Amino acid sequence: MNEINETYYFADINSEFQYGKYIGLPLYYVLIRDIDYIYWTFNTIYDFKISKITLAQIRLFFPKFIISASFASHIVG
């Protein structure tokens, strides 16, 4: 398995951005405020990764979020 770049890894939806315009804010906040930024991030940043726990939380709290095949490639663990 490839090493995870911690800068772009989200263990859960409370994990904070370590980069970009939302640095220091949790993933759930960005999902609420600017969902397009999340789509842009996973299409632009190769190292962007989320855990299976994060995926489950997104599905639970953001059921309209589209999990595409390209997004699925960013899920680890």
N, CA, C and O atoms as a CHARMM CRD file, in Angstrom:
* protein
*
  308
    1    1 MET  N      0.84300  -1.18000   0.00000 PROA 1      0.00000
    2    1 MET  CA     0.00000   0.00000   0.00000 PROA 1      0.00000
    3    1 MET  C      0.88600   1.24200   0.00000 PROA 1      0.00000
    4    1 MET  O      1.91900   1.27700   0.66900 PROA 1      0.00000
    5    2 ASN  N      0.47400   2.25900  -0.75600 PROA 2      0.00000
    6    2 ASN  CA     1.21000   3.51700  -0.79400 PROA 2      0.00000
    7    2 ASN  C      1.05400   4.25300   0.51900 PROA 2      0.00000
    8    2 ASN  O      0.03000   4.14800   1.19400 PROA 2      0.00000
    9    3 GLU  N      2.09500   5.00600   0.87100 PROA 3      0.00000
   10    3 GLU  CA     2.00400   5.81500   2.08100 PROA 3      0.00000
   11    3 GLU  C      0.97600   6.91900   1.88800 PROA 3      0.00000
   12    3 GLU  O      0.78300   7.42100   0.78000 PROA 3      0.00000
   13    4 ILE  N      0.32500   7.28600   2.97600 PROA 4      0.00000
   14    4 ILE  CA    -0.68100   8.34500   2.93800 PROA 4      0.00000
   15    4 ILE  C     -0.00900   9.67100   3.26100 PROA 4      0.00000
   16    4 ILE  O      0.71400   9.78600   4.25100 PROA 4      0.00000
   17    5 ASN  N     -0.24800  10.65600   2.43300 PROA 5      0.00000
   18    5 ASN  CA     0.22500  12.00200   2.68200 PROA 5      0.00000
   19    5 ASN  C     -0.74300  12.64200   3.68600 PROA 5      0.00000
   20    5 ASN  O     -1.87000  12.98500   3.32700 PROA 5      0.00000
   21    6 GLU  N     -0.31500  12.80000   4.91700 PROA 6      0.00000
   22    6 GLU  CA    -1.18000  13.27700   5.99900 PROA 6      0.00000
   23    6 GLU  C     -1.79300  14.64900   5.72300 PROA 6      0.00000
   24    6 GLU  O     -2.84300  14.97900   6.27400 PROA 6      0.00000
   25    7 THR  N     -1.15100  15.44500   4.88100 PROA 7      0.00000
   26    7 THR  CA    -1.67700  16.76800   4.55800 PROA 7      0.00000
   27    7 THR  C     -3.03500  16.67100   3.88600 PROA 7      0.00000
   28    7 THR  O     -3.89200  17.53500   4.07300 PROA 7      0.00000
   29    8 TYR  N     -3.22900  15.62100   3.10800 PROA 8      0.00000
   30    8 TYR  CA    -4.45600  15.48300   2.32200 PROA 8      0.00000
   31    8 TYR  C     -5.34500  14.33000   2.78000 PROA 8      0.00000
   32    8 TYR  O     -6.21300  13.88500   2.03000 PROA 8      0.00000
   33    9 TYR  N     -5.13700  13.84300   4.00100 PROA 9      0.00000
   34    9 TYR  CA    -5.89400  12.68900   4.50000 PROA 9      0.00000
   35    9 TYR  C     -6.93400  13.11900   5.52700 PROA 9      0.00000
   36    9 TYR  O     -6.65300  13.93000   6.41000 PROA 9      0.00000
   37   10 PHE  N     -8.14000  12.56700   5.40300 PROA 10     0.00000
   38   10 PHE  CA    -9.23100  12.86200   6.32100 PROA 10     0.00000
   39   10 PHE  C     -9.69800  11.56000   6.97400 PROA 10     0.00000
   40   10 PHE  O    -10.33100  10.72200   6.33200 PROA 10     0.00000
   41   11 ALA  N     -9.37500  11.40200   8.26800 PROA 11     0.00000
   42   11 ALA  CA    -9.73000  10.19100   9.01100 PROA 11     0.00000
   43   11 ALA  C    -11.21700  10.13800   9.32400 PROA 11     0.00000
   44   11 ALA  O    -11.79400   9.05600   9.42300 PROA 11     0.00000
   45   12 ASP  N    -11.84000  11.30600   9.48000 PROA 12     0.00000
   46   12 ASP  CA   -13.28100  11.42300   9.70400 PROA 12     0.00000
   47   12 ASP  C    -13.72500  12.82000   9.28600 PROA 12     0.00000
   48   12 ASP  O    -12.89400  13.63200   8.88000 PROA 12     0.00000
   49   13 ILE  N    -15.01100  13.11100   9.37600 PROA 13     0.00000
   50   13 ILE  CA   -15.48400  14.41100   8.88900 PROA 13     0.00000
   51   13 ILE  C    -15.11200  15.56500   9.82000 PROA 13     0.00000
   52   13 ILE  O    -15.34200  16.72800   9.48700 PROA 13     0.00000
   53   14 ASN  N    -14.54400  15.25400  10.97300 PROA 14     0.00000
   54   14 ASN  CA   -14.03700  16.30500  11.86400 PROA 14     0.00000
   55   14 ASN  C    -12.58400  16.65900  11.56900 PROA 14     0.00000
   56   14 ASN  O    -12.05600  17.62400  12.12000 PROA 14     0.00000
   57   15 SER  N    -11.93800  15.88400  10.70300 PROA 15     0.00000
   58   15 SER  CA   -10.55200  16.18000  10.32800 PROA 15     0.00000
   59   15 SER  C    -10.49900  17.54800   9.66400 PROA 15     0.00000
   60   15 SER  O    -11.38300  17.91700   8.88900 PROA 15     0.00000
   61   16 GLU  N     -9.44200  18.29500   9.98300 PROA 16     0.00000
   62   16 GLU  CA    -9.31600  19.65400   9.46200 PROA 16     0.00000
   63   16 GLU  C     -8.45300  19.69900   8.21400 PROA 16     0.00000
   64   16 GLU  O     -7.51500  18.91900   8.05000 PROA 16     0.00000
   65   17 PHE  N     -8.79500  20.63000   7.34300 PROA 17     0.00000
   66   17 PHE  CA    -7.98300  20.86400   6.15600 PROA 17     0.00000
   67   17 PHE  C     -6.61800  21.38500   6.57500 PROA 17     0.00000
   68   17 PHE  O     -6.51400  22.27000   7.42300 PROA 17     0.00000
   69   18 GLN  N     -5.58200  20.83400   5.98000 PROA 18     0.00000
   70   18 GLN  CA    -4.20900  21.25000   6.24200 PROA 18     0.00000
   71   18 GLN  C     -3.65300  22.03700   5.04900 PROA 18     0.00000
   72   18 GLN  O     -2.45100  22.29000   4.96800 PROA 18     0.00000
   73   19 TYR  N     -4.52700  22.41200   4.14100 PROA 19     0.00000
   74   19 TYR  CA    -4.11600  23.08600   2.91400 PROA 19     0.00000
   75   19 TYR  C     -5.29100  23.91200   2.37900 PROA 19     0.00000
   76   19 TYR  O     -6.43300  23.74000   2.80400 PROA 19     0.00000
   77   20 GLY  N     -4.99100  24.79300   1.45600 PROA 20     0.00000
   78   20 GLY  CA    -6.01200  25.49200   0.69200 PROA 20     0.00000
   79   20 GLY  C     -6.77500  26.57100   1.42700 PROA 20     0.00000
   80   20 GLY  O     -6.40400  26.98300   2.52500 PROA 20     0.00000
   81   21 LYS  N     -7.84000  27.01700   0.80700 PROA 21     0.00000
   82   21 LYS  CA    -8.59700  28.14900   1.33900 PROA 21     0.00000
   83   21 LYS  C     -9.38900  27.81300   2.59600 PROA 21     0.00000
   84   21 LYS  O     -9.87500  28.71900   3.27200 PROA 21     0.00000
   85   22 TYR  N     -9.52900  26.54500   2.92000 PROA 22     0.00000
   86   22 TYR  CA   -10.26600  26.14500   4.13100 PROA 22     0.00000
   87   22 TYR  C     -9.34200  25.57900   5.21100 PROA 22     0.00000
   88   22 TYR  O     -9.78400  24.82900   6.08000 PROA 22     0.00000
   89   23 ILE  N     -8.08900  25.93200   5.15400 PROA 23     0.00000
   90   23 ILE  CA    -7.11800  25.43800   6.13300 PROA 23     0.00000
   91   23 ILE  C     -7.61800  25.69400   7.56000 PROA 23     0.00000
   92   23 ILE  O     -8.05400  26.79600   7.89400 PROA 23     0.00000
   93   24 GLY  N     -7.54400  24.65600   8.38500 PROA 24     0.00000
   94   24 GLY  CA    -7.97100  24.75700   9.78100 PROA 24     0.00000
   95   24 GLY  C     -9.44200  24.47900  10.01700 PROA 24     0.00000
   96   24 GLY  O     -9.87900  24.40900  11.16600 PROA 24     0.00000
   97   25 LEU  N    -10.21600  24.31900   8.95000 PROA 25     0.00000
   98   25 LEU  CA   -11.65000  24.03600   9.09900 PROA 25     0.00000
   99   25 LEU  C    -11.92600  22.55500   8.86500 PROA 25     0.00000
  100   25 LEU  O    -11.24900  21.91900   8.05700 PROA 25     0.00000
  101   26 PRO  N    -12.91200  22.00300   9.56400 PROA 26     0.00000
  102   26 PRO  CA   -13.20300  20.57300   9.41200 PROA 26     0.00000
  103   26 PRO  C    -13.89400  20.24700   8.08500 PROA 26     0.00000
  104   26 PRO  O    -14.57800  21.08200   7.49400 PROA 26     0.00000
  105   27 LEU  N    -13.69400  19.03500   7.65200 PROA 27     0.00000
  106   27 LEU  CA   -14.28400  18.56000   6.40300 PROA 27     0.00000
  107   27 LEU  C    -15.79800  18.76100   6.38800 PROA 27     0.00000
  108   27 LEU  O    -16.34300  19.18700   5.36900 PROA 27     0.00000
  109   28 TYR  N    -16.49100  18.46700   7.49000 PROA 28     0.00000
  110   28 TYR  CA   -17.95500  18.60200   7.49200 PROA 28     0.00000
  111   28 TYR  C    -18.37700  20.03600   7.19300 PROA 28     0.00000
  112   28 TYR  O    -19.38800  20.25600   6.52600 PROA 28     0.00000
  113   29 TYR  N    -17.61600  21.01400   7.67800 PROA 29     0.00000
  114   29 TYR  CA   -17.94700  22.42100   7.44300 PROA 29     0.00000
  115   29 TYR  C    -17.87900  22.73700   5.94400 PROA 29     0.00000
  116   29 TYR  O    -18.75200  23.41300   5.40000 PROA 29     0.00000
  117   30 VAL  N    -16.84200  22.24300   5.29700 PROA 30     0.00000
  118   30 VAL  CA   -16.68200  22.49800   3.86600 PROA 30     0.00000
  119   30 VAL  C    -17.76300  21.75600   3.07000 PROA 30     0.00000
  120   30 VAL  O    -18.25100  22.27200   2.06500 PROA 30     0.00000
  121   31 LEU  N    -18.13600  20.55800   3.50900 PROA 31     0.00000
  122   31 LEU  CA   -19.22200  19.83700   2.84900 PROA 31     0.00000
  123   31 LEU  C    -20.53000  20.62100   2.91500 PROA 31     0.00000
  124   31 LEU  O    -21.32900  20.58000   1.97900 PROA 31     0.00000
  125   32 ILE  N    -20.74800  21.32700   4.00800 PROA 32     0.00000
  126   32 ILE  CA   -21.95700  22.14500   4.16100 PROA 32     0.00000
  127   32 ILE  C    -21.85900  23.42500   3.33800 PROA 32     0.00000
  128   32 ILE  O    -22.79800  23.78900   2.63000 PROA 32     0.00000
  129   33 ARG  N    -20.72600  24.10000   3.43400 PROA 33     0.00000
  130   33 ARG  CA   -20.56800  25.44500   2.86000 PROA 33     0.00000
  131   33 ARG  C    -20.16400  25.47400   1.38700 PROA 33     0.00000
  132   33 ARG  O    -20.57700  26.37500   0.65600 PROA 33     0.00000
  133   34 ASP  N    -19.37200  24.51200   0.94400 PROA 34     0.00000
  134   34 ASP  CA   -18.80200  24.59300  -0.40500 PROA 34     0.00000
  135   34 ASP  C    -18.51600  23.19800  -0.93900 PROA 34     0.00000
  136   34 ASP  O    -17.35900  22.82100  -1.12800 PROA 34     0.00000
  137   35 ILE  N    -19.56500  22.44400  -1.17900 PROA 35     0.00000
  138   35 ILE  CA   -19.39600  21.05300  -1.61600 PROA 35     0.00000
  139   35 ILE  C    -18.62000  20.95800  -2.92600 PROA 35     0.00000
  140   35 ILE  O    -17.93300  19.96600  -3.17200 PROA 35     0.00000
  141   36 ASP  N    -18.72600  21.98200  -3.76500 PROA 36     0.00000
  142   36 ASP  CA   -17.98800  21.97200  -5.02900 PROA 36     0.00000
  143   36 ASP  C    -16.47700  21.95600  -4.79700 PROA 36     0.00000
  144   36 ASP  O    -15.72500  21.42300  -5.61300 PROA 36     0.00000
  145   37 TYR  N    -16.03900  22.53800  -3.69000 PROA 37     0.00000
  146   37 TYR  CA   -14.61100  22.52000  -3.36600 PROA 37     0.00000
  147   37 TYR  C    -14.13600  21.09000  -3.11200 PROA 37     0.00000
  148   37 TYR  O    -13.01400  20.73400  -3.47300 PROA 37     0.00000
  149   38 ILE  N    -14.97700  20.27800  -2.49600 PROA 38     0.00000
  150   38 ILE  CA   -14.62100  18.87600  -2.24700 PROA 38     0.00000
  151   38 ILE  C    -14.47700  18.14300  -3.58400 PROA 38     0.00000
  152   38 ILE  O    -13.50700  17.41600  -3.79900 PROA 38     0.00000
  153   39 TYR  N    -15.44600  18.33900  -4.47600 PROA 39     0.00000
  154   39 TYR  CA   -15.34600  17.70900  -5.79500 PROA 39     0.00000
  155   39 TYR  C    -14.09400  18.18700  -6.53100 PROA 39     0.00000
  156   39 TYR  O    -13.38400  17.38800  -7.14200 PROA 39     0.00000
  157   40 TRP  N    -13.83100  19.47900  -6.46900 PROA 40     0.00000
  158   40 TRP  CA   -12.64300  20.02800  -7.11600 PROA 40     0.00000
  159   40 TRP  C    -11.38100  19.40000  -6.52800 PROA 40     0.00000
  160   40 TRP  O    -10.46300  19.03500  -7.26200 PROA 40     0.00000
  161   41 THR  N    -11.34100  19.27400  -5.18900 PROA 41     0.00000
  162   41 THR  CA   -10.17000  18.73200  -4.51100 PROA 41     0.00000
  163   41 THR  C     -9.87100  17.31200  -4.96800 PROA 41     0.00000
  164   41 THR  O     -8.73000  17.00700  -5.31600 PROA 41     0.00000
  165   42 PHE  N    -10.86700  16.44100  -4.97300 PROA 42     0.00000
  166   42 PHE  CA   -10.55200  15.05900  -5.33000 PROA 42     0.00000
  167   42 PHE  C    -10.28800  14.89300  -6.81600 PROA 42     0.00000
  168   42 PHE  O     -9.68500  13.90200  -7.22500 PROA 42     0.00000
  169   43 ASN  N    -10.72500  15.83600  -7.62700 PROA 43     0.00000
  170   43 ASN  CA   -10.39300  15.79200  -9.05300 PROA 43     0.00000
  171   43 ASN  C     -9.03900  16.42400  -9.36100 PROA 43     0.00000
  172   43 ASN  O     -8.47500  16.19500 -10.43100 PROA 43     0.00000
  173   44 THR  N     -8.51500  17.22000  -8.42700 PROA 44     0.00000
  174   44 THR  CA    -7.29200  17.97500  -8.67300 PROA 44     0.00000
  175   44 THR  C     -6.09100  17.46100  -7.88500 PROA 44     0.00000
  176   44 THR  O     -4.96900  17.47100  -8.39100 PROA 44     0.00000
  177   45 ILE  N     -6.31600  17.01100  -6.64900 PROA 45     0.00000
  178   45 ILE  CA    -5.22400  16.60800  -5.76300 PROA 45     0.00000
  179   45 ILE  C     -5.14700  15.08600  -5.70200 PROA 45     0.00000
  180   45 ILE  O     -5.99700  14.42900  -5.10100 PROA 45     0.00000
  181   46 TYR  N     -4.11900  14.54500  -6.33000 PROA 46     0.00000
  182   46 TYR  CA    -3.95200  13.09500  -6.39300 PROA 46     0.00000
  183   46 TYR  C     -3.89200  12.46400  -5.00300 PROA 46     0.00000
  184   46 TYR  O     -4.44800  11.38600  -4.79200 PROA 46     0.00000
  185   47 ASP  N     -3.22900  13.11900  -4.06000 PROA 47     0.00000
  186   47 ASP  CA    -3.02300  12.56900  -2.71900 PROA 47     0.00000
  187   47 ASP  C     -4.23300  12.71400  -1.79400 PROA 47     0.00000
  188   47 ASP  O     -4.18900  12.22500  -0.66600 PROA 47     0.00000
  189   48 PHE  N     -5.29900  13.36400  -2.22900 PROA 48     0.00000
  190   48 PHE  CA    -6.49000  13.52300  -1.40900 PROA 48     0.00000
  191   48 PHE  C     -7.06600  12.14700  -1.09300 PROA 48     0.00000
  192   48 PHE  O     -7.38800  11.38300  -2.00400 PROA 48     0.00000
  193   49 LYS  N     -7.19700  11.82700   0.19500 PROA 49     0.00000
  194   49 LYS  CA    -7.69700  10.51900   0.62500 PROA 49     0.00000
  195   49 LYS  C     -8.65400  10.68000   1.80400 PROA 49     0.00000
  196   49 LYS  O     -8.49200  11.56800   2.64100 PROA 49     0.00000
  197   50 ILE  N     -9.65200   9.80300   1.85000 PROA 50     0.00000
  198   50 ILE  CA   -10.54300   9.72600   3.00500 PROA 50     0.00000
  199   50 ILE  C    -10.58200   8.27600   3.47000 PROA 50     0.00000
  200   50 ILE  O    -10.33500   7.35400   2.69300 PROA 50     0.00000
  201   51 SER  N    -10.89300   8.09100   4.74200 PROA 51     0.00000
  202   51 SER  CA   -11.01200   6.73300   5.28400 PROA 51     0.00000
  203   51 SER  C    -12.40900   6.18600   4.98800 PROA 51     0.00000
  204   51 SER  O    -13.31100   6.92000   4.58400 PROA 51     0.00000
  205   52 LYS  N    -12.56000   4.89000   5.19900 PROA 52     0.00000
  206   52 LYS  CA   -13.88400   4.27700   5.05000 PROA 52     0.00000
  207   52 LYS  C    -14.86000   4.84800   6.08300 PROA 52     0.00000
  208   52 LYS  O    -16.05900   4.95100   5.82300 PROA 52     0.00000
  209   53 ILE  N    -14.34200   5.21400   7.24200 PROA 53     0.00000
  210   53 ILE  CA   -15.17800   5.84800   8.27400 PROA 53     0.00000
  211   53 ILE  C    -15.69600   7.18900   7.76300 PROA 53     0.00000
  212   53 ILE  O    -16.87400   7.50800   7.92500 PROA 53     0.00000
  213   54 THR  N    -14.81800   7.96400   7.15000 PROA 54     0.00000
  214   54 THR  CA   -15.22000   9.25200   6.59600 PROA 54     0.00000
  215   54 THR  C    -16.29000   9.05500   5.53400 PROA 54     0.00000
  216   54 THR  O    -17.27500   9.79100   5.49700 PROA 54     0.00000
  217   55 LEU  N    -16.10200   8.07400   4.68000 PROA 55     0.00000
  218   55 LEU  CA   -17.09000   7.77600   3.64200 PROA 55     0.00000
  219   55 LEU  C    -18.44500   7.45200   4.26600 PROA 55     0.00000
  220   55 LEU  O    -19.47400   7.95100   3.81100 PROA 55     0.00000
  221   56 ALA  N    -18.44500   6.62300   5.30100 PROA 56     0.00000
  222   56 ALA  CA   -19.70300   6.26400   5.97100 PROA 56     0.00000
  223   56 ALA  C    -20.36600   7.50400   6.57500 PROA 56     0.00000
  224   56 ALA  O    -21.58600   7.65300   6.50100 PROA 56     0.00000
  225   57 GLN  N    -19.57500   8.38500   7.16400 PROA 57     0.00000
  226   57 GLN  CA   -20.12100   9.61500   7.74800 PROA 57     0.00000
  227   57 GLN  C    -20.69200  10.52400   6.66200 PROA 57     0.00000
  228   57 GLN  O    -21.75400  11.11800   6.84700 PROA 57     0.00000
  229   58 ILE  N    -19.99900  10.63600   5.54200 PROA 58     0.00000
  230   58 ILE  CA   -20.50700  11.45400   4.43700 PROA 58     0.00000
  231   58 ILE  C    -21.83100  10.89300   3.94500 PROA 58     0.00000
  232   58 ILE  O    -22.78400  11.64200   3.73300 PROA 58     0.00000
  233   59 ARG  N    -21.89400   9.59000   3.76600 PROA 59     0.00000
  234   59 ARG  CA   -23.14800   8.96700   3.30100 PROA 59     0.00000
  235   59 ARG  C    -24.28900   9.18100   4.30100 PROA 59     0.00000
  236   59 ARG  O    -25.44000   9.36100   3.90300 PROA 59     0.00000
  237   60 LEU  N    -23.96900   9.16000   5.58800 PROA 60     0.00000
  238   60 LEU  CA   -24.98600   9.33400   6.62500 PROA 60     0.00000
  239   60 LEU  C    -25.48800  10.77800   6.69700 PROA 60     0.00000
  240   60 LEU  O    -26.69400  11.02500   6.71000 PROA 60     0.00000
  241   61 PHE  N    -24.55700  11.71900   6.74300 PROA 61     0.00000
  242   61 PHE  CA   -24.91400  13.11500   6.97700 PROA 61     0.00000
  243   61 PHE  C    -25.11800  13.93600   5.70600 PROA 61     0.00000
  244   61 PHE  O    -25.72700  15.00500   5.74600 PROA 61     0.00000
  245   62 PHE  N    -24.61000  13.43900   4.58000 PROA 62     0.00000
  246   62 PHE  CA   -24.72200  14.15700   3.30600 PROA 62     0.00000
  247   62 PHE  C    -25.17300  13.17700   2.22300 PROA 62     0.00000
  248   62 PHE  O    -24.41900  12.89500   1.29200 PROA 62     0.00000
  249   63 PRO  N    -26.40000  12.65700   2.34100 PROA 63     0.00000
  250   63 PRO  CA   -26.84900  11.59700   1.43600 PROA 63     0.00000
  251   63 PRO  C    -26.91400  12.01300  -0.04000 PROA 63     0.00000
  252   63 PRO  O    -26.92900  11.14700  -0.91500 PROA 63     0.00000
  253   64 LYS  N    -26.95100  13.29200  -0.32600 PROA 64     0.00000
  254   64 LYS  CA   -27.00200  13.74400  -1.71900 PROA 64     0.00000
  255   64 LYS  C    -25.61600  13.87100  -2.34700 PROA 64     0.00000
  256   64 LYS  O    -25.49500  14.13700  -3.54300 PROA 64     0.00000
  257   65 PHE  N    -24.56900  13.68100  -1.53500 PROA 65     0.00000
  258   65 PHE  CA   -23.20400  13.75400  -2.05400 PROA 65     0.00000
  259   65 PHE  C    -22.98600  12.58600  -3.00300 PROA 65     0.00000
  260   65 PHE  O    -23.23700  11.43400  -2.64900 PROA 65     0.00000
  261   66 ILE  N    -22.52400  12.88200  -4.19100 PROA 66     0.00000
  262   66 ILE  CA   -22.33300  11.85500  -5.21700 PROA 66     0.00000
  263   66 ILE  C    -20.95400  11.21500  -5.06100 PROA 66     0.00000
  264   66 ILE  O    -19.92600  11.89100  -5.10500 PROA 66     0.00000
  265   67 ILE  N    -20.96200   9.89600  -4.87700 PROA 67     0.00000
  266   67 ILE  CA   -19.72000   9.13100  -4.77700 PROA 67     0.00000
  267   67 ILE  C    -19.46900   8.50100  -6.15100 PROA 67     0.00000
  268   67 ILE  O    -19.97100   7.41700  -6.44500 PROA 67     0.00000
  269   68 SER  N    -18.70400   9.17600  -6.97000 PROA 68     0.00000
  270   68 SER  CA   -18.41000   8.68200  -8.31500 PROA 68     0.00000
  271   68 SER  C    -17.28000   7.66800  -8.27100 PROA 68     0.00000
  272   68 SER  O    -16.64700   7.46800  -7.23500 PROA 68     0.00000
  273   69 ALA  N    -17.03800   7.03600  -9.40000 PROA 69     0.00000
  274   69 ALA  CA   -15.93300   6.08200  -9.48900 PROA 69     0.00000
  275   69 ALA  C    -14.60200   6.77400  -9.21700 PROA 69     0.00000
  276   69 ALA  O    -13.72000   6.20100  -8.57700 PROA 69     0.00000
  277   70 SER  N    -14.45400   8.01100  -9.70300 PROA 70     0.00000
  278   70 SER  CA   -13.19400   8.72100  -9.46900 PROA 70     0.00000
  279   70 SER  C    -13.04500   9.09100  -7.99600 PROA 70     0.00000
  280   70 SER  O    -11.92900   9.11100  -7.47700 PROA 70     0.00000
  281   71 PHE  N    -14.13800   9.38100  -7.32300 PROA 71     0.00000
  282   71 PHE  CA   -14.07300   9.67600  -5.88800 PROA 71     0.00000
  283   71 PHE  C    -13.72800   8.41800  -5.11800 PROA 71     0.00000
  284   71 PHE  O    -12.95500   8.46800  -4.16100 PROA 71     0.00000
  285   72 ALA  N    -14.28700   7.29900  -5.52200 PROA 72     0.00000
  286   72 ALA  CA   -14.04500   6.02700  -4.82900 PROA 72     0.00000
  287   72 ALA  C    -12.55400   5.67500  -4.80400 PROA 72     0.00000
  288   72 ALA  O    -12.09600   4.99000  -3.88900 PROA 72     0.00000
  289   73 SER  N    -11.80400   6.13200  -5.79000 PROA 73     0.00000
  290   73 SER  CA   -10.38000   5.82500  -5.83100 PROA 73     0.00000
  291   73 SER  C     -9.59700   6.54800  -4.73100 PROA 73     0.00000
  292   73 SER  O     -8.42000   6.25700  -4.52200 PROA 73     0.00000
  293   74 HSD  N    -10.23000   7.47700  -4.03500 PROA 74     0.00000
  294   74 HSD  CA    -9.58300   8.24600  -2.96700 PROA 74     0.00000
  295   74 HSD  C     -9.88200   7.68000  -1.56800 PROA 74     0.00000
  296   74 HSD  O     -9.48500   8.26600  -0.56100 PROA 74     0.00000
  297   75 ILE  N    -10.57700   6.54900  -1.51300 PROA 75     0.00000
  298   75 ILE  CA   -10.94900   5.93500  -0.23200 PROA 75     0.00000
  299   75 ILE  C     -9.87900   4.90400   0.14800 PROA 75     0.00000
  300   75 ILE  O     -9.51200   4.04600  -0.65500 PROA 75     0.00000
  301   76 VAL  N     -9.39100   5.00600   1.37900 PROA 76     0.00000
  302   76 VAL  CA    -8.37400   4.07500   1.85700 PROA 76     0.00000
  303   76 VAL  C     -8.81400   3.44400   3.17100 PROA 76     0.00000
  304   76 VAL  O     -9.69200   3.96000   3.86300 PROA 76     0.00000
  305   77 GLY  N     -8.18900   2.32200   3.50100 PROA 77     0.00000
  306   77 GLY  CA    -8.42500   1.68100   4.79500 PROA 77     0.00000
  307   77 GLY  C     -9.64100   0.89900   4.77100 PROA 77     0.00000
  308   77 GLY  O    -10.00200   0.28700   5.77600 PROA 77     0.00000
